[in-house]
């Protein structure tokens, strides 16, 4: 069944135009049942999975099921929770036999693809989320690669990892990024990105981004500056000469990080001015957010911690507005790396390290990390 989407940060599920707000444990309970359709869960199994650190009674499960059923009433023709006497509870999913005639319109499908790519380029997370949640209403069906990207963008990492009928190589690009967000050893993440380039099974667009941008970012963050300098020039040539519009601003932001580590103040000011000019031509939401954070780093470099925190907070607010969860993780890793260069701000380093750990918990990356690592070790 397609259609139900999860917003972990809001404890909310959506189907078509219907949005249902749940309490945290109700959300976890529904997500567990949804991810295992037709599997019967006993009360004890649910207690062990959802309340492992407490000592609730069987009635706890019944009460949560009761409230969940009431809240799911608007979706009763799509999904129901059934009691199996003497055994427990099971989620039943109903497939709709009614089709939308627009789903056969090839011109519409082509236009939807173009619209998706444009929303992606400009970082319009809300628009992408609405498109995903209302596919049946609009008579469109996003392809598997678009759906994976939406899971990634929305921070729905668990569904991304366990989506059916998608092989490892379609998900590899996302697994690599999630490993980087969750792992404290950035050199290890860099080695996985590098290994992935050796495999022809990796989709062309993902391989291109890894070769020109992702490895460059990790080389800078691991302070392999000599190798980063060589790759930076290669990436400039291929991105600018190749007219890869979506890569240009990201490349300039990476170059700015590179000259930060070199502590080249003249190059920093030139880089900031160039990005400001580019953002007028390409007002992409995610790049604007990351630029605000990089400006915060520059304020730290200049010895203005109050202004720095204001710029950084503005960047995070823009990522949240754009509904781009990976940008938050990426930025926290960047901030922590650059704060290591400034001995004067240990309290800020501790603060952002704590923020990263909290986000990892909120989006279940801590729990998912062992699975991510096993998959990368198995295939790379």
Short mmCIF file of C-alpha atoms in Angstrom, two decimals:
data_model
loop_
_atom_site.label_atom_id
_atom_site.label_comp_id
_atom_site.label_asym_id
_atom_site.label_seq_id
_atom_site.Cartn_x
_atom_site.Cartn_y
_atom_site.Cartn_z
CA UNK A 1 0.00 0.00 0.00
CA UNK A 2 1.22 3.49 -0.85
CA UNK A 3 0.20 6.78 0.58
CA UNK A 4 0.66 6.94 4.35
CA UNK A 5 3.68 9.06 5.25
CA UNK A 6 5.32 9.68 8.60
CA UNK A 7 6.62 12.95 10.02
CA UNK A 8 8.75 11.87 12.98
CA UNK A 9 9.51 15.41 14.11
CA UNK A 10 5.77 16.17 14.43
CA UNK A 11 4.55 12.70 15.49
CA UNK A 12 2.13 13.03 12.59
CA UNK A 13 0.94 10.71 9.83
CA UNK A 14 -0.60 11.83 6.55
CA UNK A 15 -2.65 10.26 3.81
CA UNK A 16 -3.96 12.29 0.83
CA UNK A 17 -5.29 15.50 2.43
CA UNK A 18 -5.76 13.89 5.86
CA UNK A 19 -3.27 14.67 8.63
CA UNK A 20 -3.44 12.93 12.00
CA UNK A 21 -1.47 14.12 15.02
CA UNK A 22 -0.46 11.39 17.47
CA UNK A 23 1.17 11.24 20.87
CA UNK A 24 4.77 9.93 20.80
CA UNK A 25 3.93 6.39 21.96
CA UNK A 26 0.88 6.23 19.70
CA UNK A 27 3.12 7.24 16.80
CA UNK A 28 5.70 4.55 17.66
CA UNK A 29 2.96 1.94 18.04
CA UNK A 30 1.37 2.73 14.69
CA UNK A 31 4.73 2.88 12.93
CA UNK A 32 5.69 -0.55 14.32
CA UNK A 33 2.41 -2.13 13.20
CA UNK A 34 2.56 -0.39 9.81
CA UNK A 35 6.07 -1.62 9.12
CA UNK A 36 4.99 -5.22 9.81
CA UNK A 37 1.62 -5.62 8.03
CA UNK A 38 -0.22 -8.88 8.72
CA UNK A 39 2.08 -9.69 11.67
CA UNK A 40 0.29 -10.34 14.94
CA UNK A 41 1.91 -8.65 17.95
CA UNK A 42 1.09 -9.90 21.43
CA UNK A 43 0.66 -7.43 24.25
CA UNK A 44 3.93 -8.63 25.76
CA UNK A 45 5.80 -8.14 22.48
CA UNK A 46 4.48 -4.58 22.19
CA UNK A 47 5.37 -3.82 25.80
CA UNK A 48 8.90 -5.13 25.28
CA UNK A 49 9.38 -3.13 22.06
CA UNK A 50 7.83 0.18 23.11
CA UNK A 51 8.22 0.30 26.90
CA UNK A 52 11.52 -1.54 27.51
CA UNK A 53 12.71 0.69 30.36
CA UNK A 54 9.47 0.81 32.36
CA UNK A 55 7.10 -1.64 34.00
CA UNK A 56 3.69 -0.99 32.44
CA UNK A 57 0.69 -3.32 32.67
CA UNK A 58 -1.10 -5.09 29.82
CA UNK A 59 -3.80 -2.42 29.98
CA UNK A 60 -1.23 0.13 28.75
CA UNK A 61 -1.26 -1.48 25.31
CA UNK A 62 -5.05 -1.75 25.21
CA UNK A 63 -5.46 1.91 26.12
CA UNK A 64 -3.04 3.02 23.41
CA UNK A 65 -4.72 0.80 20.82
CA UNK A 66 -8.12 2.25 21.80
CA UNK A 67 -6.95 5.85 21.39
CA UNK A 68 -5.10 5.03 18.19
CA UNK A 69 -8.17 3.45 16.62
CA UNK A 70 -10.22 6.55 17.38
CA UNK A 71 -7.63 8.82 15.79
CA UNK A 72 -7.32 6.53 12.74
CA UNK A 73 -11.09 6.60 12.09
CA UNK A 74 -10.71 8.99 9.09
CA UNK A 75 -8.46 6.35 7.47
CA UNK A 76 -10.73 3.37 8.16
CA UNK A 77 -11.04 2.59 4.45
CA UNK A 78 -7.24 2.46 4.19
CA UNK A 79 -5.94 0.92 7.40
CA UNK A 80 -7.40 -0.70 10.54
CA UNK A 81 -6.03 -2.32 13.69
CA UNK A 82 -7.70 -5.68 14.31
CA UNK A 83 -7.79 -7.66 17.55
CA UNK A 84 -6.89 -11.33 17.14
CA UNK A 85 -8.50 -13.05 20.10
CA UNK A 86 -6.02 -14.69 22.41
CA UNK A 87 -3.02 -13.53 20.34
CA UNK A 88 -2.82 -9.74 20.11
CA UNK A 89 -3.14 -7.03 17.47
CA UNK A 90 -2.49 -6.84 13.74
CA UNK A 91 -2.61 -4.03 11.18
CA UNK A 92 -4.81 -4.64 8.14
CA UNK A 93 -4.22 -2.58 5.01
CA UNK A 94 -6.89 -2.18 2.36
CA UNK A 95 -5.81 -1.69 -1.24
CA UNK A 96 -7.96 0.59 -3.33
CA UNK A 97 -9.28 -0.78 -6.61
CA UNK A 98 -10.33 2.66 -7.80
CA UNK A 99 -7.81 4.25 -10.17
CA UNK A 100 -7.38 7.87 -11.16
CA UNK A 101 -7.57 8.35 -14.97
CA UNK A 102 -4.86 11.03 -14.72
CA UNK A 103 -2.36 8.31 -13.78
CA UNK A 104 -2.33 7.20 -17.45
CA UNK A 105 -1.51 10.69 -18.77
CA UNK A 106 2.15 10.59 -19.93
CA UNK A 107 2.33 14.34 -20.47
CA UNK A 108 1.24 14.93 -16.90
CA UNK A 109 3.83 12.43 -15.62
CA UNK A 110 6.57 14.24 -17.56
CA UNK A 111 5.48 17.64 -16.21
CA UNK A 112 5.32 16.28 -12.65
CA UNK A 113 8.90 15.02 -13.04
CA UNK A 114 10.05 18.48 -14.15
CA UNK A 115 8.15 20.11 -11.30
CA UNK A 116 9.71 17.71 -8.78
CA UNK A 117 13.21 18.51 -10.03
CA UNK A 118 12.53 22.26 -9.85
CA UNK A 119 11.17 22.05 -6.30
CA UNK A 120 14.20 19.94 -5.40
CA UNK A 121 16.60 22.49 -6.90
CA UNK A 122 15.05 25.38 -4.96
CA UNK A 123 14.77 23.38 -1.74
CA UNK A 124 10.98 23.63 -1.53
CA UNK A 125 10.46 20.89 1.04
CA UNK A 126 6.82 21.70 1.76
CA UNK A 127 5.89 21.44 -1.91
CA UNK A 128 7.75 18.14 -2.30
CA UNK A 129 6.10 16.74 0.81
CA UNK A 130 2.63 17.73 -0.40
CA UNK A 131 3.32 16.16 -3.78
CA UNK A 132 4.40 12.94 -2.12
CA UNK A 133 1.50 12.78 0.30
CA UNK A 134 -1.14 13.45 -2.37
CA UNK A 135 0.00 11.28 -5.26
CA UNK A 136 -3.32 9.45 -5.50
CA UNK A 137 -5.27 12.72 -5.37
CA UNK A 138 -3.25 14.35 -8.16
CA UNK A 139 -3.15 11.19 -10.26
CA UNK A 140 0.64 10.92 -10.25
CA UNK A 141 3.10 8.35 -8.98
CA UNK A 142 6.62 9.34 -8.07
CA UNK A 143 9.32 6.91 -9.13
CA UNK A 144 11.34 4.95 -6.59
CA UNK A 145 14.35 7.30 -6.67
CA UNK A 146 12.14 10.33 -5.99
CA UNK A 147 10.42 8.53 -3.11
CA UNK A 148 13.77 7.61 -1.55
CA UNK A 149 14.89 11.23 -1.79
CA UNK A 150 11.71 12.38 -0.05
CA UNK A 151 12.23 9.94 2.81
CA UNK A 152 15.78 11.27 3.12
CA UNK A 153 14.76 14.94 2.95
CA UNK A 154 11.98 14.51 5.53
CA UNK A 155 14.19 12.62 7.98
CA UNK A 156 12.09 9.46 7.57
CA UNK A 157 15.26 7.38 7.69
CA UNK A 158 13.68 4.17 8.96
CA UNK A 159 11.27 3.94 6.03
CA UNK A 160 14.12 4.82 3.65
CA UNK A 161 16.21 1.91 4.91
CA UNK A 162 13.42 -0.65 4.82
CA UNK A 163 11.49 0.30 1.69
CA UNK A 164 10.70 -2.87 -0.24
CA UNK A 165 11.79 -3.86 -3.77
CA UNK A 166 14.70 -1.38 -3.81
CA UNK A 167 18.20 -2.81 -3.96
CA UNK A 168 21.22 -1.63 -1.99
CA UNK A 169 22.68 0.46 -4.82
CA UNK A 170 19.59 2.65 -5.13
CA UNK A 171 19.88 3.36 -1.40
CA UNK A 172 23.70 3.44 -1.19
CA UNK A 173 24.02 7.23 -1.59
CA UNK A 174 21.65 7.77 1.35
CA UNK A 175 23.26 5.10 3.51
CA UNK A 176 26.62 6.81 3.03
CA UNK A 177 25.23 10.13 4.20
CA UNK A 178 23.44 8.61 7.18
CA UNK A 179 26.66 6.87 8.19
CA UNK A 180 28.45 10.22 8.08
CA UNK A 181 25.78 11.87 10.24
CA UNK A 182 25.82 9.08 12.82
CA UNK A 183 29.53 8.13 12.94
CA UNK A 184 32.10 10.14 14.87
CA UNK A 185 34.91 8.83 12.64
CA UNK A 186 34.66 11.01 9.53
CA UNK A 187 37.72 9.31 8.00
CA UNK A 188 35.75 6.05 8.04
CA UNK A 189 32.83 7.72 6.26
CA UNK A 190 35.24 9.14 3.69
CA UNK A 191 36.57 5.65 2.99
CA UNK A 192 33.05 4.35 2.29
CA UNK A 193 32.29 7.24 -0.09
CA UNK A 194 35.56 6.53 -1.90
CA UNK A 195 34.89 2.78 -2.17
CA UNK A 196 31.40 3.38 -3.58
CA UNK A 197 32.90 5.07 -6.65
CA UNK A 198 34.40 1.73 -7.72
CA UNK A 199 30.99 0.16 -8.39
CA UNK A 200 29.16 0.47 -11.69
CA UNK A 201 25.87 -0.42 -9.97
CA UNK A 202 25.78 3.01 -8.29
CA UNK A 203 23.34 5.29 -10.20
CA UNK A 204 25.12 7.83 -12.42
CA UNK A 205 23.75 10.95 -10.69
CA UNK A 206 24.71 9.65 -7.25
CA UNK A 207 28.20 8.74 -8.46
CA UNK A 208 28.59 12.22 -9.96
CA UNK A 209 27.64 13.95 -6.70
CA UNK A 210 29.93 11.71 -4.67
CA UNK A 211 32.87 12.27 -7.03
CA UNK A 212 32.51 16.05 -7.38
CA UNK A 213 31.01 17.16 -4.08
CA UNK A 214 30.65 14.62 -1.28
CA UNK A 215 34.25 13.43 -1.22
CA UNK A 216 35.41 17.05 -1.43
CA UNK A 217 33.33 17.93 1.61
CA UNK A 218 34.72 15.03 3.62
CA UNK A 219 38.30 15.73 2.58
CA UNK A 220 37.87 19.28 3.90
CA UNK A 221 36.22 18.12 7.14
CA UNK A 222 38.98 15.57 7.74
CA UNK A 223 41.54 18.30 6.99
CA UNK A 224 43.12 16.42 4.07
CA UNK A 225 43.70 19.81 2.50
CA UNK A 226 46.31 18.89 -0.12
CA UNK A 227 44.04 16.25 -1.66
CA UNK A 228 41.04 18.57 -1.23
CA UNK A 229 42.85 21.35 -3.16
CA UNK A 230 43.38 19.05 -6.16
CA UNK A 231 39.78 17.78 -6.13
CA UNK A 232 38.45 21.32 -5.69
CA UNK A 233 40.03 22.41 -8.97
CA UNK A 234 38.81 19.29 -10.78
CA UNK A 235 35.27 19.82 -9.46
CA UNK A 236 35.29 23.50 -10.48
CA UNK A 237 36.22 22.57 -14.03
CA UNK A 238 33.57 19.86 -14.36
CA UNK A 239 30.77 21.73 -12.58
CA UNK A 240 31.18 25.18 -14.09
CA UNK A 241 32.16 24.05 -17.59
CA UNK A 242 29.54 21.30 -17.47
CA UNK A 243 26.79 23.77 -16.54
CA UNK A 244 25.71 21.72 -13.51
CA UNK A 245 23.55 24.47 -12.05
CA UNK A 246 22.48 22.57 -8.96
CA UNK A 247 26.10 22.01 -7.90
CA UNK A 248 27.54 25.52 -8.29
CA UNK A 249 26.54 27.08 -4.97
CA UNK A 250 27.39 23.95 -3.00
CA UNK A 251 30.84 23.98 -4.62
CA UNK A 252 31.41 27.61 -3.63
CA UNK A 253 30.28 26.89 -0.07
CA UNK A 254 32.76 24.03 0.13
CA UNK A 255 35.51 26.28 -1.18
CA UNK A 256 34.61 28.76 1.56
CA UNK A 257 35.05 26.02 4.16
CA UNK A 258 38.38 25.15 2.58
CA UNK A 259 39.76 28.70 2.89
CA UNK A 260 38.38 28.90 6.45
CA UNK A 261 40.69 26.03 7.40
CA UNK A 262 43.55 27.75 5.59
CA UNK A 263 42.72 30.88 7.62
CA UNK A 264 43.06 32.94 4.45
CA UNK A 265 41.06 36.04 5.33
CA UNK A 266 41.30 37.63 1.88
CA UNK A 267 40.04 34.44 0.22
CA UNK A 268 37.26 34.16 2.82
CA UNK A 269 35.96 37.66 2.05
CA UNK A 270 36.14 37.01 -1.71
CA UNK A 271 34.26 33.73 -1.24
CA UNK A 272 31.51 35.34 0.86
CA UNK A 273 31.01 38.11 -1.70
CA UNK A 274 30.81 35.60 -4.55
CA UNK A 275 28.22 33.46 -2.75
CA UNK A 276 26.12 36.54 -1.96
CA UNK A 277 26.16 37.40 -5.66
CA UNK A 278 25.31 33.83 -6.71
CA UNK A 279 22.39 33.65 -4.27
CA UNK A 280 20.77 36.58 -6.07
CA UNK A 281 20.80 34.53 -9.29
CA UNK A 282 20.10 31.20 -7.60
CA UNK A 283 18.02 31.78 -4.43
CA UNK A 284 18.06 28.12 -3.37
CA UNK A 285 16.71 27.63 0.16
CA UNK A 286 19.15 24.98 1.37
CA UNK A 287 22.20 26.85 0.11
CA UNK A 288 20.97 30.07 1.75
CA UNK A 289 20.61 28.19 5.04
CA UNK A 290 24.10 26.71 4.84
CA UNK A 291 25.54 30.11 3.91
CA UNK A 292 24.03 31.61 7.06
CA UNK A 293 25.81 28.95 9.08
CA UNK A 294 29.09 29.57 7.26
CA UNK A 295 28.71 33.28 7.97
CA UNK A 296 28.36 32.32 11.63
CA UNK A 297 31.66 30.47 11.35
CA UNK A 298 33.23 33.63 9.93
CA UNK A 299 31.92 35.66 12.86
CA UNK A 300 33.61 33.20 15.21
CA UNK A 301 36.80 33.60 13.20
CA UNK A 302 36.46 37.38 13.71
CA UNK A 303 35.84 36.92 17.45
CA UNK A 304 32.11 37.76 17.53
CA UNK A 305 30.41 34.74 19.18
CA UNK A 306 27.06 36.50 19.74
CA UNK A 307 26.71 37.40 16.06
CA UNK A 308 27.93 33.91 15.15
CA UNK A 309 25.20 32.17 17.13
CA UNK A 310 22.57 34.46 15.61
CA UNK A 311 23.66 33.57 12.06
CA UNK A 312 23.85 29.86 12.88
CA UNK A 313 20.38 29.89 14.48
CA UNK A 314 19.02 31.64 11.38
CA UNK A 315 20.54 28.92 9.19
CA UNK A 316 18.91 26.15 11.20
CA UNK A 317 15.57 28.00 11.10
CA UNK A 318 15.84 28.14 7.29
CA UNK A 319 16.55 24.40 7.10
CA UNK A 320 13.50 23.68 9.26
CA UNK A 321 11.38 25.99 7.09
CA UNK A 322 12.62 24.23 3.94
CA UNK A 323 11.83 20.87 5.61
CA UNK A 324 15.35 19.64 4.80
CA UNK A 325 16.48 17.48 7.72
CA UNK A 326 19.83 16.35 6.18
CA UNK A 327 20.94 19.99 6.09
CA UNK A 328 20.69 20.15 9.87
CA UNK A 329 22.91 17.09 10.31
CA UNK A 330 25.40 18.29 7.70
CA UNK A 331 25.60 21.72 9.32
CA UNK A 332 26.12 20.37 12.82
CA UNK A 333 29.01 18.23 11.56
CA UNK A 334 30.51 21.29 9.83
CA UNK A 335 30.10 23.48 12.92
CA UNK A 336 31.70 20.92 15.23
CA UNK A 337 34.64 20.43 12.85
CA UNK A 338 35.33 24.15 12.54
CA UNK A 339 34.91 24.78 16.27
CA UNK A 340 37.79 22.35 16.80
CA UNK A 341 39.94 25.05 15.17
CA UNK A 342 38.95 27.67 17.76
CA UNK A 343 40.23 26.90 21.26
CA UNK A 344 38.35 29.92 22.65
CA UNK A 345 34.88 28.34 22.33
CA UNK A 346 34.80 24.98 24.18
CA UNK A 347 31.29 25.70 25.50
CA UNK A 348 29.95 26.18 21.96
CA UNK A 349 31.64 22.99 20.81
CA UNK A 350 29.99 21.06 23.66
CA UNK A 351 26.63 22.69 22.93
CA UNK A 352 26.57 21.74 19.24
CA UNK A 353 27.92 18.25 19.97
CA UNK A 354 24.97 17.79 22.33
CA UNK A 355 22.60 19.13 19.65
CA UNK A 356 23.92 16.55 17.18
CA UNK A 357 23.36 13.70 19.64
CA UNK A 358 19.81 14.90 20.30
CA UNK A 359 18.99 15.03 16.59
CA UNK A 360 20.45 11.54 16.15
CA UNK A 361 18.10 10.30 18.87
CA UNK A 362 15.08 12.22 17.54
CA UNK A 363 15.49 10.73 14.06
CA UNK A 364 16.52 7.27 15.36
CA UNK A 365 19.95 7.39 13.76
CA UNK A 366 21.55 5.97 16.90
CA UNK A 367 19.34 2.88 16.66
CA UNK A 368 19.69 2.60 12.88
CA UNK A 369 23.47 3.01 12.79
CA UNK A 370 24.33 -0.71 13.32
CA UNK A 371 22.12 -1.70 10.37
CA UNK A 372 23.63 1.05 8.18
CA UNK A 373 27.16 -0.08 9.05
CA UNK A 374 26.38 -3.75 8.34
CA UNK A 375 24.97 -2.88 4.90
CA UNK A 376 28.01 -0.81 3.96
CA UNK A 377 30.45 -3.44 5.17
CA UNK A 378 28.51 -6.15 3.29
CA UNK A 379 28.41 -4.37 -0.08
CA UNK A 380 31.47 -2.10 -0.22
#
